Amino acid sequence: MASKEPLPETPERSSTSTLGDYELDTQYLMSNEKARKRNSSQQKRNWVFLAVNSFILLLNIGALLMMGVTKTVTVTHRENEFPDLPHQEWIDGVIDWELQVYDDQFTNHGQFRGVPRPELDDAWSEILQNFTLRIPKPGWRNASTPTSILTEWGDEEGGIMGTFSFLHNIHCLRTIRQYMLPDAYPKIAEKYKPGPNSPIPTHIDFLDHCIDILRQSELCHADMALMTFEWREGEHDPVNIHHTPHVCANPNKITKFLEQHTVFPFGLLRNPFNGEVPTWETNPV
């Protein structure tokens, strides 16, 4: 059988083939253009979606940060929500709180404890060397009453004579300690000897006053440091542990403030009612 030979290409056939190819190319280009537009549109939608979600994420992060800041401020405010003292502005910035552990060892330990000796007396005196302070007028209380007048310093700077409560309490503790050791501190023992009707020292009830002031101070400040108990080998009863952190004022900053305002009370005071100088100038203990 004879094989079929391809038909010769005529102008009409060639034109039809070219037109078909053109249509195919056009369809292909149009398809590509549509695909490109679809891809471009999809990319735009993706970017918009990403931008919107990023914006929402930033809003959430901002909200969380604001919540955190608000919470921190609230807690800080609540923790420091103490009533202001009348002289608060004068002492602002003096107290820096920090954690400290007490020296809780027994026996003769530390410069403030043990048998009477010069270095022990010097240590106690050093704490109290800034006892009397120059307070700005008017001293944050009424200037006077019919039977009392605020004590003013008699130098050019003037101001009111005063001290801080914690210094008064330390003075009380030192006096009680010295009273317990009459052989070492005979002047204190003589000054605060018991009266005929009471075992409590009757010199203006000073020691009794000191003990009660210390009681009130402890209840006032309510140190909430936690002391646990433990069993110890050889001990019959549980033993409480004093070695625990306490919230304390930084002593160095307080001392610096005291040194800036200390006035030594000698030669600057005179009683306005009788014209006399204080007894500590004529009869020091």
XYZ file of C-alpha atoms in Angstrom:
285
model
C 0.000 0.000 0.000
C 1.332 3.370 -0.867
C 2.000 5.688 2.111
C 0.158 8.988 2.435
C 2.366 11.961 1.832
C 1.743 15.180 3.720
C -0.306 17.717 1.933
C 1.602 20.603 0.543
C 1.306 23.810 2.568
C -0.949 26.242 0.823
C -1.212 29.946 1.637
C -4.633 29.404 3.215
C -3.279 26.609 5.435
C -0.257 28.648 6.405
C -2.446 31.638 7.331
C -4.744 29.456 9.398
C -1.816 27.948 11.249
C -0.329 31.365 11.992
C -3.660 32.680 13.209
C -4.071 29.682 15.446
C -0.636 30.142 16.862
C -1.411 33.837 17.474
C -4.600 32.957 19.275
C -2.747 30.424 21.359
C -0.062 32.964 22.184
C -2.711 35.543 23.055
C -4.525 33.113 25.284
C -1.248 32.147 26.898
C -0.324 35.783 27.521
C -3.782 36.569 28.825
C -3.637 33.533 31.066
C -0.241 34.627 32.359
C -1.520 38.168 32.914
C -4.515 36.868 34.822
C -2.268 34.605 36.862
C 0.098 37.511 37.536
C -2.818 39.700 38.618
C -4.139 36.897 40.805
C -0.699 36.476 42.363
C -0.312 40.229 42.796
C -3.763 40.460 44.364
C -2.992 37.520 46.629
C 0.315 39.100 47.641
C -1.493 42.349 48.444
C -4.030 40.449 50.513
C -1.168 38.639 52.285
C 0.607 41.911 53.056
C -2.605 43.502 54.310
C -3.285 40.449 56.458
C 0.277 40.548 57.799
C 0.084 44.294 58.479
C -3.264 44.000 60.254
C -2.062 41.118 62.413
C 1.190 42.905 63.180
C -0.784 45.972 64.236
C -3.040 43.859 66.447
C 0.018 42.145 67.941
C 1.602 45.520 68.711
C -1.635 46.704 70.295
C -1.741 43.585 72.480
C 1.897 44.010 73.494
C 1.259 47.672 74.303
C -1.819 46.766 76.337
C 0.145 44.142 78.268
C 2.940 46.615 78.953
C 0.453 49.212 80.139
C -1.176 46.640 82.389
C 2.225 45.710 83.765
C 3.187 49.331 84.406
C -0.123 50.062 86.071
C 0.175 46.987 88.235
C 3.736 47.848 89.258
C 2.809 51.415 90.162
C -0.187 50.198 92.124
C 1.820 47.632 94.073
C 4.639 50.097 94.735
C 2.148 52.692 95.880
C 0.410 50.202 98.139
C 3.672 49.005 99.664
C 4.780 52.563 100.422
C 1.415 53.896 101.448
C 2.434 55.366 104.802
C 0.880 58.491 106.270
C 3.258 61.412 105.841
C 4.891 62.808 108.945
C 4.493 66.555 109.481
C 8.191 67.011 108.619
C 8.168 64.566 105.686
C 9.520 67.101 103.211
C 12.578 67.686 105.413
C 13.552 64.001 105.505
C 12.559 62.980 101.960
C 15.330 60.917 100.401
C 17.001 60.122 103.744
C 15.725 56.546 104.028
C 16.911 53.833 101.651
C 15.381 50.449 102.477
C 17.449 47.279 102.220
C 17.544 43.746 103.613
C 19.817 43.145 106.589
C 20.384 40.141 108.840
C 20.772 40.835 112.554
C 23.825 39.772 114.506
C 22.042 37.137 116.582
C 24.936 35.302 118.218
C 25.020 34.827 121.964
C 27.917 35.270 124.438
C 30.447 38.075 124.273
C 30.143 38.981 120.610
C 30.260 42.307 118.812
C 31.329 45.780 119.875
C 28.030 46.591 121.614
C 27.915 43.498 123.845
C 29.820 41.735 126.549
C 31.674 42.953 129.612
C 32.057 46.725 130.092
C 35.167 47.999 128.333
C 36.272 51.258 126.691
C 35.636 50.122 123.116
C 32.091 49.069 124.024
C 31.321 52.452 125.620
C 32.850 54.211 122.619
C 30.658 52.212 120.223
C 27.465 53.209 122.057
C 28.607 56.838 122.315
C 29.369 56.970 118.609
C 25.766 56.086 117.741
C 24.506 58.880 119.992
C 27.039 61.561 119.112
C 24.524 63.059 116.645
C 21.685 63.101 119.152
C 20.731 66.791 119.214
C 19.728 68.281 115.871
C 18.969 71.689 114.414
C 15.386 71.538 113.146
C 14.081 74.250 110.830
C 11.516 76.567 112.369
C 8.755 76.291 113.358
C 9.581 72.709 114.262
C 6.304 71.326 112.835
C 4.322 71.911 116.003
C 2.806 74.799 117.926
C 5.490 77.292 118.832
C 4.591 77.462 122.499
C 1.962 77.001 125.203
C 1.304 79.050 128.365
C 3.741 76.848 130.278
C 6.216 75.735 127.578
C 8.403 77.255 124.897
C 10.180 75.425 122.102
C 13.917 75.176 122.737
C 15.799 77.320 120.236
C 19.510 77.251 119.556
C 21.212 80.410 120.781
C 23.643 80.845 117.869
C 23.248 82.863 114.675
C 21.747 79.964 112.711
C 18.992 79.439 115.264
C 16.459 76.698 114.663
C 14.717 74.339 117.058
C 16.487 71.707 119.182
C 15.219 68.198 118.479
C 16.086 64.571 117.826
C 14.633 61.506 116.130
C 12.654 58.841 117.943
C 15.061 56.017 117.075
C 17.934 57.946 118.688
C 15.870 58.404 121.836
C 15.205 54.660 121.896
C 18.909 53.848 121.553
C 19.623 56.252 124.403
C 17.042 54.368 126.480
C 18.636 51.014 125.671
C 22.088 52.228 126.643
C 20.781 53.582 129.947
C 18.981 50.315 130.760
C 22.128 48.362 129.917
C 24.252 50.547 132.158
C 21.694 50.290 134.953
C 22.042 46.487 134.810
C 25.775 46.859 135.573
C 25.940 49.119 138.658
C 29.541 48.279 139.481
C 30.688 49.461 136.068
C 28.354 52.483 135.927
C 27.863 53.697 139.533
C 26.604 57.163 138.496
C 23.749 55.630 136.530
C 22.934 53.263 139.396
C 22.815 56.187 141.834
C 20.765 58.401 139.539
C 18.107 55.762 138.896
C 18.060 53.894 142.190
C 14.709 52.428 143.334
C 12.497 54.474 145.591
C 11.182 53.452 149.018
C 7.797 52.272 147.788
C 8.620 50.668 144.448
C 11.335 48.500 142.903
C 10.967 50.614 139.775
C 13.515 53.445 139.616
C 11.667 56.600 140.558
C 13.859 59.321 139.076
C 11.063 60.749 136.884
C 10.201 57.101 136.204
C 12.797 57.293 133.464
C 13.641 53.610 133.067
C 10.018 52.554 133.318
C 9.231 55.150 130.670
C 12.062 53.826 128.475
C 10.858 50.249 128.644
C 7.314 51.215 127.713
C 8.451 53.472 124.865
C 10.431 50.548 123.445
C 7.366 48.319 123.763
C 5.254 50.850 121.864
C 7.937 51.305 119.226
C 8.104 47.573 118.508
C 4.338 47.318 118.186
C 4.272 50.455 116.067
C 6.807 49.304 113.496
C 5.753 45.642 113.592
C 8.828 44.030 112.086
C 7.331 41.167 110.054
C 10.598 39.295 109.505
C 9.761 35.606 109.874
C 11.487 33.643 112.644
C 11.112 29.876 112.380
C 11.773 27.247 115.030
C 13.947 24.169 114.733
C 14.797 21.098 116.743
C 18.459 20.786 117.665
C 20.307 17.754 118.825
C 20.801 17.979 122.572
C 18.042 20.608 123.043
C 14.789 19.648 124.771
C 12.697 22.454 123.275
C 12.392 24.007 119.818
C 14.741 26.936 119.254
C 13.672 30.029 117.352
C 15.999 31.292 114.640
C 16.816 35.016 114.693
C 19.097 34.812 111.655
C 16.564 36.084 109.132
C 16.447 39.081 106.749
C 14.811 42.287 108.000
C 13.752 45.369 106.050
C 16.096 48.048 107.401
C 17.085 51.620 106.690
C 20.556 52.079 105.285
C 22.519 53.408 108.293
C 25.189 55.239 106.298
C 22.722 57.563 104.607
C 20.984 58.332 107.908
C 24.307 59.061 109.609
C 25.256 61.470 106.840
C 21.972 63.344 107.297
C 22.435 63.463 111.080
C 25.964 64.833 110.748
C 24.672 67.646 108.542
C 22.162 68.757 111.192
C 23.873 67.954 114.510
C 24.497 70.711 117.056
C 26.333 69.927 120.294
C 24.220 71.309 123.164
C 26.864 73.161 125.129
C 26.921 76.925 125.554
C 23.957 77.487 123.233
C 20.959 76.935 125.529
C 19.444 78.856 128.416
C 16.138 78.302 130.181
C 13.851 81.250 129.314
C 11.873 80.831 132.559
C 14.781 81.031 135.028
C 17.796 81.999 132.948
C 19.775 78.897 133.923
C 21.784 76.546 131.681
C 20.843 72.864 131.336
C 22.001 70.516 134.093
C 24.159 68.483 131.704
C 26.495 71.472 131.489
C 26.993 71.644 135.262
C 26.497 68.012 136.283
C 27.290 65.626 133.404
C 26.758 61.902 133.981
